[in-house]
Coordinates of C-alpha atoms and ligand atoms in Angstrom, one line a residue:
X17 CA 130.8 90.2 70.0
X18 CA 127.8 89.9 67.8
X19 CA 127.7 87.9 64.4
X20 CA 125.9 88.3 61.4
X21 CA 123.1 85.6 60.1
X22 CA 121.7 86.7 56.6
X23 CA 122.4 90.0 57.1
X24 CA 121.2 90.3 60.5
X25 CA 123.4 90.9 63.9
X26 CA 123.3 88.4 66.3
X27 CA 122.9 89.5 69.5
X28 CA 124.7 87.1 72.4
X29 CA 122.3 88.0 74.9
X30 CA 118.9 90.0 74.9
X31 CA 117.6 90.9 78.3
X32 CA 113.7 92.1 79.0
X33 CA 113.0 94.4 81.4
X34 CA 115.0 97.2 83.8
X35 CA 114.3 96.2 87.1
X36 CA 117.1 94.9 89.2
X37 CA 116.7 91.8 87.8
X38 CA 117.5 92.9 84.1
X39 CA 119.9 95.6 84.8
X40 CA 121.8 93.0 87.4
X41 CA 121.8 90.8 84.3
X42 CA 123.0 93.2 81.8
X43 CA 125.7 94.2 84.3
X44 CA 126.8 90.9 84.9
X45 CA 126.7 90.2 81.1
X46 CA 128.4 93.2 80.2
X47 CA 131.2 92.6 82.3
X48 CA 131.6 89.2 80.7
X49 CA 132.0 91.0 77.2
X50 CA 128.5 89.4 75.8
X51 CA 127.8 93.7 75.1
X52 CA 124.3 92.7 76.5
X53 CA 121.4 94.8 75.3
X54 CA 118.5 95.3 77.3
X55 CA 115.1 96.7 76.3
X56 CA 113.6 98.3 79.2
X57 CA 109.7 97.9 78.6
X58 CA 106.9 100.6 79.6
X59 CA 107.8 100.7 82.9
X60 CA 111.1 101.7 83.2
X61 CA 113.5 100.5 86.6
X62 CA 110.2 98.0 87.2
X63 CA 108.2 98.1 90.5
X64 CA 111.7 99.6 93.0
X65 CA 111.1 102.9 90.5
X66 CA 107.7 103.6 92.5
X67 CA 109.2 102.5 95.8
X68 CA 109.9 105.7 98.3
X69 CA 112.9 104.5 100.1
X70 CA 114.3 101.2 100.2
X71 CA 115.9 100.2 103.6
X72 CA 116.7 96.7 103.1
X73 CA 118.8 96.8 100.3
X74 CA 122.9 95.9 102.0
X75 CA 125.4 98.1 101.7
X76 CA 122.8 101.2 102.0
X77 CA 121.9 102.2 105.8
X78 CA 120.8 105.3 105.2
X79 CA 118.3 103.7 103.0
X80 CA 118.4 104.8 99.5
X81 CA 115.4 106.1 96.8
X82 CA 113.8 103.3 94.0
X83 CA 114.4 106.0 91.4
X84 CA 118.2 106.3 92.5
X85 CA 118.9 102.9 93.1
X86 CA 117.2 102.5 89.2
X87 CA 119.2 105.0 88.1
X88 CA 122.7 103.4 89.4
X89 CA 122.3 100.2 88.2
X90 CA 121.8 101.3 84.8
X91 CA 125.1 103.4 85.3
X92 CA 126.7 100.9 86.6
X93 CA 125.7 98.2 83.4
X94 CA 126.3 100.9 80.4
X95 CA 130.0 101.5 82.1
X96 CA 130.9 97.7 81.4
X97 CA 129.0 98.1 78.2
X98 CA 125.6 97.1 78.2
X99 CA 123.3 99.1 75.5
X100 CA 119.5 100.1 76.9
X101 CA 117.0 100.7 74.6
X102 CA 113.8 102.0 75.5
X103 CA 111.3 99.8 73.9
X104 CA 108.9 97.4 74.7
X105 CA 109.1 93.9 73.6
X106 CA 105.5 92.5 72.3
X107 CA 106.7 89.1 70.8
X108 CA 109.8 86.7 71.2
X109 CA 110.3 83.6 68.6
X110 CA 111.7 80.9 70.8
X111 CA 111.2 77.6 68.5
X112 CA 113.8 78.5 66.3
X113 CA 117.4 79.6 67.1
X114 CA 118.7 81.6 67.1
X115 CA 115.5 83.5 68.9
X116 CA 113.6 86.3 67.4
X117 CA 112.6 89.2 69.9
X118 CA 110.4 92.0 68.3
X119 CA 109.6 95.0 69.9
X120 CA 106.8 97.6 69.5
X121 CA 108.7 100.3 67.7
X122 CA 108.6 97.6 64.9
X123 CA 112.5 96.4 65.7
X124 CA 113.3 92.9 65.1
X125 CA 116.3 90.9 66.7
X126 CA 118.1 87.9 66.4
X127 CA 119.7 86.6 69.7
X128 CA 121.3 83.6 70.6
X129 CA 119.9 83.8 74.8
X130 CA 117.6 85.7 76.4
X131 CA 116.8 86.8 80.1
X132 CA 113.6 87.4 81.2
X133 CA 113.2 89.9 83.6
X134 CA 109.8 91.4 82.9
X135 CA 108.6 91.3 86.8
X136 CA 105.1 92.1 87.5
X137 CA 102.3 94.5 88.1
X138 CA 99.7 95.8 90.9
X139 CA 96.8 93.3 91.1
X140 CA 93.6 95.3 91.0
X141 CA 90.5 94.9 93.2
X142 CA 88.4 94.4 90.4
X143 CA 85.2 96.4 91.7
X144 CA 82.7 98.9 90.6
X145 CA 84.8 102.1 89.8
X146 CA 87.7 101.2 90.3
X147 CA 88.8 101.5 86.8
X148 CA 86.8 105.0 86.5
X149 CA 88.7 107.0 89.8
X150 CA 92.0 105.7 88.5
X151 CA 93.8 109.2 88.4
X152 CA 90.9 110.4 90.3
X153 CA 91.3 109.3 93.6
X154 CA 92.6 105.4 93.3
X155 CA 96.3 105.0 92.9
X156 CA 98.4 102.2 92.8
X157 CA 101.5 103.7 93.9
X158 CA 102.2 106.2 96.9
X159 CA 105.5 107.7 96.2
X160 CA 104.1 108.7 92.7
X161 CA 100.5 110.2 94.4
X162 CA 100.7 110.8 98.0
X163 CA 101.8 114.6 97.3
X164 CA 98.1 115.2 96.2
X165 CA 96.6 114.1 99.2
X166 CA 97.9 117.0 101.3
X167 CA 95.7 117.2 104.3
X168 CA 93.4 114.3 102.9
X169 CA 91.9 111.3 104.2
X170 CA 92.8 108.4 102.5
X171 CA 92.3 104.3 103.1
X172 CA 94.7 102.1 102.2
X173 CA 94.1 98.5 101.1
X174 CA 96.0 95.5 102.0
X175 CA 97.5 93.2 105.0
X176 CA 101.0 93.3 103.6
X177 CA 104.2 94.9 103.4
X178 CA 103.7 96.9 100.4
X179 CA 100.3 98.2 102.1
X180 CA 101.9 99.2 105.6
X181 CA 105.1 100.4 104.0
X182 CA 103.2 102.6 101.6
X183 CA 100.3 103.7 104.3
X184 CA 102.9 104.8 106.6
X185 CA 104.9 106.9 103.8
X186 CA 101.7 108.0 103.2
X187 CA 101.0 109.5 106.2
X188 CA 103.7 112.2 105.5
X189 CA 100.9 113.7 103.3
X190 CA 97.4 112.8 104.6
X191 CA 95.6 113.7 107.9
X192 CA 94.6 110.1 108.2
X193 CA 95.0 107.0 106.8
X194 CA 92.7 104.0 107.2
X195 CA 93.9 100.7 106.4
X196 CA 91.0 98.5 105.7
X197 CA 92.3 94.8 105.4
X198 CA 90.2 91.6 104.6
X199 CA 91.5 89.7 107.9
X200 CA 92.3 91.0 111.9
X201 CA 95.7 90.3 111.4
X202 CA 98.7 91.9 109.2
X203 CA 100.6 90.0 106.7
X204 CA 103.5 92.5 106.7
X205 CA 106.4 91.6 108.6
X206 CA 106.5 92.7 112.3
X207 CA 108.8 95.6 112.4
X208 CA 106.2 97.2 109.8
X209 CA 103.4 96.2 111.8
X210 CA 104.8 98.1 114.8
X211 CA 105.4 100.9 113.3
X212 CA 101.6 101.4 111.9
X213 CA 100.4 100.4 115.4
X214 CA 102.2 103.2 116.9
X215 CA 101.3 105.6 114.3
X216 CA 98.9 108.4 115.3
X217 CA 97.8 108.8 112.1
X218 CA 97.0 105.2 111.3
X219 CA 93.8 103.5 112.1
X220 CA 92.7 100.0 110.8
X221 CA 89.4 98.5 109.2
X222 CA 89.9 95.0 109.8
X223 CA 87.6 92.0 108.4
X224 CA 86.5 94.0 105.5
X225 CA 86.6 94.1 102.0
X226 CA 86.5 97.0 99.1
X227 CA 83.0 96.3 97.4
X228 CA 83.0 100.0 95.3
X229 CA 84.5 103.1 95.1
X230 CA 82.2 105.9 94.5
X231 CA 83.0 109.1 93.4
X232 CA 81.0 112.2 93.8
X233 CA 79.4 115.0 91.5
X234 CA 83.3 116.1 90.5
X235 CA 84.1 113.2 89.0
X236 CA 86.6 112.4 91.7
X237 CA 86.4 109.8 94.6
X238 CA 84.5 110.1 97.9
X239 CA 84.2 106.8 99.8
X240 CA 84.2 103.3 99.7
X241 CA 81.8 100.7 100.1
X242 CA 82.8 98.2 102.2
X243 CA 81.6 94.3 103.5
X244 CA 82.6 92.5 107.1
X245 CA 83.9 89.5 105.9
X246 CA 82.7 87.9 109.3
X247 CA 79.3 89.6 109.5
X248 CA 78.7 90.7 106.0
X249 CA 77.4 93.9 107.1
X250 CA 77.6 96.5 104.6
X251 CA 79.5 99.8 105.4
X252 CA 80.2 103.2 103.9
X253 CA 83.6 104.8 104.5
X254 CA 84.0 108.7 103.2
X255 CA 87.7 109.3 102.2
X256 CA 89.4 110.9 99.9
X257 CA 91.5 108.4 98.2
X258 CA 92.3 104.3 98.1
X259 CA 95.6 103.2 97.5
X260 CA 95.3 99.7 96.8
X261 CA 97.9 97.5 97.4
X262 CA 97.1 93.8 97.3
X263 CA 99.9 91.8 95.7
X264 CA 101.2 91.8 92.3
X265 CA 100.5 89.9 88.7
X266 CA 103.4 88.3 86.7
X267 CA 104.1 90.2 83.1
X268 CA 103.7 87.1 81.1
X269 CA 102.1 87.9 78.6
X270 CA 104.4 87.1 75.8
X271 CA 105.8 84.1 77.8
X272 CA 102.4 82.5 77.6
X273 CA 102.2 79.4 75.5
X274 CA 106.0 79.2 75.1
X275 CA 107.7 78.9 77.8
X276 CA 106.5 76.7 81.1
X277 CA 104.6 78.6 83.8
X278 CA 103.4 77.7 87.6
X279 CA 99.4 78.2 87.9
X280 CA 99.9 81.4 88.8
X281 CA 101.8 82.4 85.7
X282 CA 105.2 82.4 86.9
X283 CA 107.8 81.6 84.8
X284 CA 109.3 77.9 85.9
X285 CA 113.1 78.0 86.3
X286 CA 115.9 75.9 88.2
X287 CA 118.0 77.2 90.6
X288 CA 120.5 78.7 87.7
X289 CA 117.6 80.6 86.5
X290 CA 117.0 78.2 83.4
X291 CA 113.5 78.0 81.7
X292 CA 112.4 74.7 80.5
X293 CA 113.9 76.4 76.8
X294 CA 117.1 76.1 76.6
X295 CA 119.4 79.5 76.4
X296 CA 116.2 81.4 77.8
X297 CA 116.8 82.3 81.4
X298 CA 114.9 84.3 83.8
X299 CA 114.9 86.7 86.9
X300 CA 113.3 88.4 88.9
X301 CA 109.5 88.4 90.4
X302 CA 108.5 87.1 87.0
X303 CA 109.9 83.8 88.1
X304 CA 109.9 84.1 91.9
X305 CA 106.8 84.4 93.5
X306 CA 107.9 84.0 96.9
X307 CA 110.9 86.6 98.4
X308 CA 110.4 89.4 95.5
X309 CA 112.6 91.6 97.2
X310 CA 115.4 93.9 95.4
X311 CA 117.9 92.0 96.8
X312 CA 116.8 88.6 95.9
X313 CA 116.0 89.9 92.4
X314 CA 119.4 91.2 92.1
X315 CA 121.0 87.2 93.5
X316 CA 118.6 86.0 90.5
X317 CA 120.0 88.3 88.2
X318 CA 123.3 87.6 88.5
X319 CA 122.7 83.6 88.3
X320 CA 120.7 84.0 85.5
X321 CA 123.7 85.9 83.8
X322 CA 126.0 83.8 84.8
X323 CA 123.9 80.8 83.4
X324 CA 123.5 82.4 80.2
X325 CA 127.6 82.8 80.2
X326 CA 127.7 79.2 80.4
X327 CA 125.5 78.6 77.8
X328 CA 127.2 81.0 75.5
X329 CA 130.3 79.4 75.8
X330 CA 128.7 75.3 75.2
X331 CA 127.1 76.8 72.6
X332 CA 130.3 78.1 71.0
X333 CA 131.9 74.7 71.5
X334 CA 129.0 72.1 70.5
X335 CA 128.2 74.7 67.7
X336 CA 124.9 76.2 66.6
X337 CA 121.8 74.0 66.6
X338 CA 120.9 75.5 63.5
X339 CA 117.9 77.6 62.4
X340 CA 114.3 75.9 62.6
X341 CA 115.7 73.6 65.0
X342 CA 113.9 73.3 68.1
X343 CA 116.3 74.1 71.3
X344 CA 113.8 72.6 73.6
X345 CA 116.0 69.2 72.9
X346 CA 118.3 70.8 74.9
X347 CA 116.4 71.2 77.8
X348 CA 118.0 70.8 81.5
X349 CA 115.6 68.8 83.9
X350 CA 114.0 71.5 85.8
X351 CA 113.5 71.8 89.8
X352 CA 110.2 72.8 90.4
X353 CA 109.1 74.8 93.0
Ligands
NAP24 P1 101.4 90.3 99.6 O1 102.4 90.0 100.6 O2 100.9 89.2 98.7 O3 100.1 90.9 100.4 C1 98.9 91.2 99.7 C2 97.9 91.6 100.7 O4 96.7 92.0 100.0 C3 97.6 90.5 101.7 O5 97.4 91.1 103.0 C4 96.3 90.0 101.2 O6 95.4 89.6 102.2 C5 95.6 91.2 100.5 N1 94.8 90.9 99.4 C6 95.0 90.1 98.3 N2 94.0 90.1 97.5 C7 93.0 90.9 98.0 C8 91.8 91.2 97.6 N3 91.2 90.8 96.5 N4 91.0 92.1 98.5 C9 91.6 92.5 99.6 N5 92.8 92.2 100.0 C10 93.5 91.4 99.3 O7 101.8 91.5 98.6 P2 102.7 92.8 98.9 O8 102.4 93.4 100.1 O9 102.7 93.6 97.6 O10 104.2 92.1 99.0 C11 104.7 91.3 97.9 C12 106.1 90.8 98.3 O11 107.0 91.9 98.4 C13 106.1 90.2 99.7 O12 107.0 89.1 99.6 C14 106.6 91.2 100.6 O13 107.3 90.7 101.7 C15 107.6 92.0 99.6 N6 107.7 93.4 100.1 C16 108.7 93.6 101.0 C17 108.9 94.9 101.4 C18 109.9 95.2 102.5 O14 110.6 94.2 102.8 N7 110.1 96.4 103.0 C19 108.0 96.0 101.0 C20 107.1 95.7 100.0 C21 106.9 94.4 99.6 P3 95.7 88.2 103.1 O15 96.8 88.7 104.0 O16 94.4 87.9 103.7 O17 96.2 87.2 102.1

């Protein structure tokens, strides 16, 4: 499927990022003969890859692992043809077609659409030594860490799902697990709730936030400092660990200044996934700040993919817009959120 332009293939469709967005993408793609390729980025299978078991996913009642559930996708997209290389892309061109997309291993391609499936990250707390116990104590993500806190005590911080799903896989580990959250009352969705408010090895902090973490004479953590957020009283909890989980950060950085994003630096699509430049699509938490759950990521893949098919095929028919000229003119109206 792909041409040549001054010596250089022409990829039909480029997507960023192996989450179930991208890899729903590449499948769909794939199977559409548009021999996707997808670049994977540092974090390979994307925020599912450090989930412990997934339950929600349909089609899987016995619940299945992140890793796995990574792992077939990818199968499942490379069978219909989709290449993966494992790279990391630092820069895309987007002001000239067809688009540029350069990686870190010093690759450069041409593409004529690209999907944007680059998700996001943990948001840190942003206090005193945090950054220092990373590895030493704070962790970011349970089913990679909880194994060294065998008999531990460990806190938890967070109101939400990720926070009680994580504290409570935690507890398979730990001898205790605090979960200190800024409110009295529990984001995460009830069935979650329950199950932490049944668990004899859970115990809440509630009203309080994470000033410091302080670690002790071997370098490794040993409480937290905390504030009431009613009262302001200070406090001092010994533990062993704190998992932080308070929401998550879009990966925009190279999407920032060239494509439209929301104030919190989502990507800004319609419903078929389209950015504001046309032939760039996107899916996945990087442009959905709201559901962010494998399933919905994998609904926005495939629409995305199916978009870009679309766009392929007007492209064939109303011909190239040329090099150096700019495809916003072909921009869609878009439906904000
Ligand atoms: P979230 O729903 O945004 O919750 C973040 C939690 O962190 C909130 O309780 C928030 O407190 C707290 N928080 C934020 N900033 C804080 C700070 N600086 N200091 C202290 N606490 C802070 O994020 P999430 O739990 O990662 O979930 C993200 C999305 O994924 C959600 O849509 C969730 O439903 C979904 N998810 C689903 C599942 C599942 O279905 N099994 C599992 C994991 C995640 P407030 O409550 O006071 O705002």
């Amino acid at each position: 499927m792909s041409e040549k332009n001054s010596g250089q293939t022409i990829e039909e469709t480029i997507v960023i990022g192996s989450g179930p967005a991208g890899f729903t993408a590449a499948l769909y793609t794939a199977r559409a003969n548009l021999n996707p390729l997808l670049i994977t980025g540092n974090e390979y299978g994307g925020q599912v890859s450090l989930t412990y078991e997934i339950e929600n996913y349909p089609g899987f009642p016995d619940a299945l692992g992140g890793v796995e559930l990574v792992e077939r996708m990818k199968t499942q997209a490379e069978k219909f043809g989709a290449r993966v290389e494992f790279d990391f892309v630092n820069e895309i061109v987007i002001d000239r077609h067809p688009f540029l997309v350069r990686t870190e291993s010093g690759q450069e391609y041409a593409t004529k659409s690209i999907i944007v499936c680059t998700g996001a990250r943990p948001r840190y707390l942003e206090v005193p030594g945090e950054k220092e116990y990373t590895g030493r104590g704070v962790s970011y993500c349970a089913t990679c860490d909880g194994f060294f806190f065998t008999d531990k005590d460990i806190v938890v911080v967070g109101g939400g799902d990720s926070a009680v799903e994580e504290a409570l896989f935690l507890t398979k580990f730990a001898s205790r697990v605090r979960i200190i959250h800024r409110r009295d009352e529990l984001r995460a969705s009830k069935i979650l709730q329950n199950r932490a408010f049944k668990h004899e090895k859970i115990d809440f902090v509630w009203n309080a936030v994470v000033t410091e973490i302080v670690g002790g004479d071997e370098g490794m953590v040993v409480g937290v400092k905390t504030r009431d957020t009613k009262t302001g009283e200070e406090g001092f909890l010994e533990t062993d660990g704190v998992f932080i989980f308070i929401g998550h950060l879009p990966n925009n950085e190279i999407l920032q200044g060239k494509l439209e994003l929301d104030e919190d630096g989502h990507l800004i699509t319609d419903r078929r996934g389209r950015t504001n430049v046309s032939g760039v699509m996107a899916a996945g938490e990087i442009m959905d700040k709201v559901f962010k759950q494998v399933a919905t990521s994998v609904g926005q893949g495939t629409a995305a993919a199916m978009q870009t098919e679309k766009f392929l095929v007007e492209l064939e028919e109303e011909g190239y817009p040329g090099v150096d000229q700019d495809p916003r003119e072909f921009v869609q109206p878009l439906v904000k959120a």
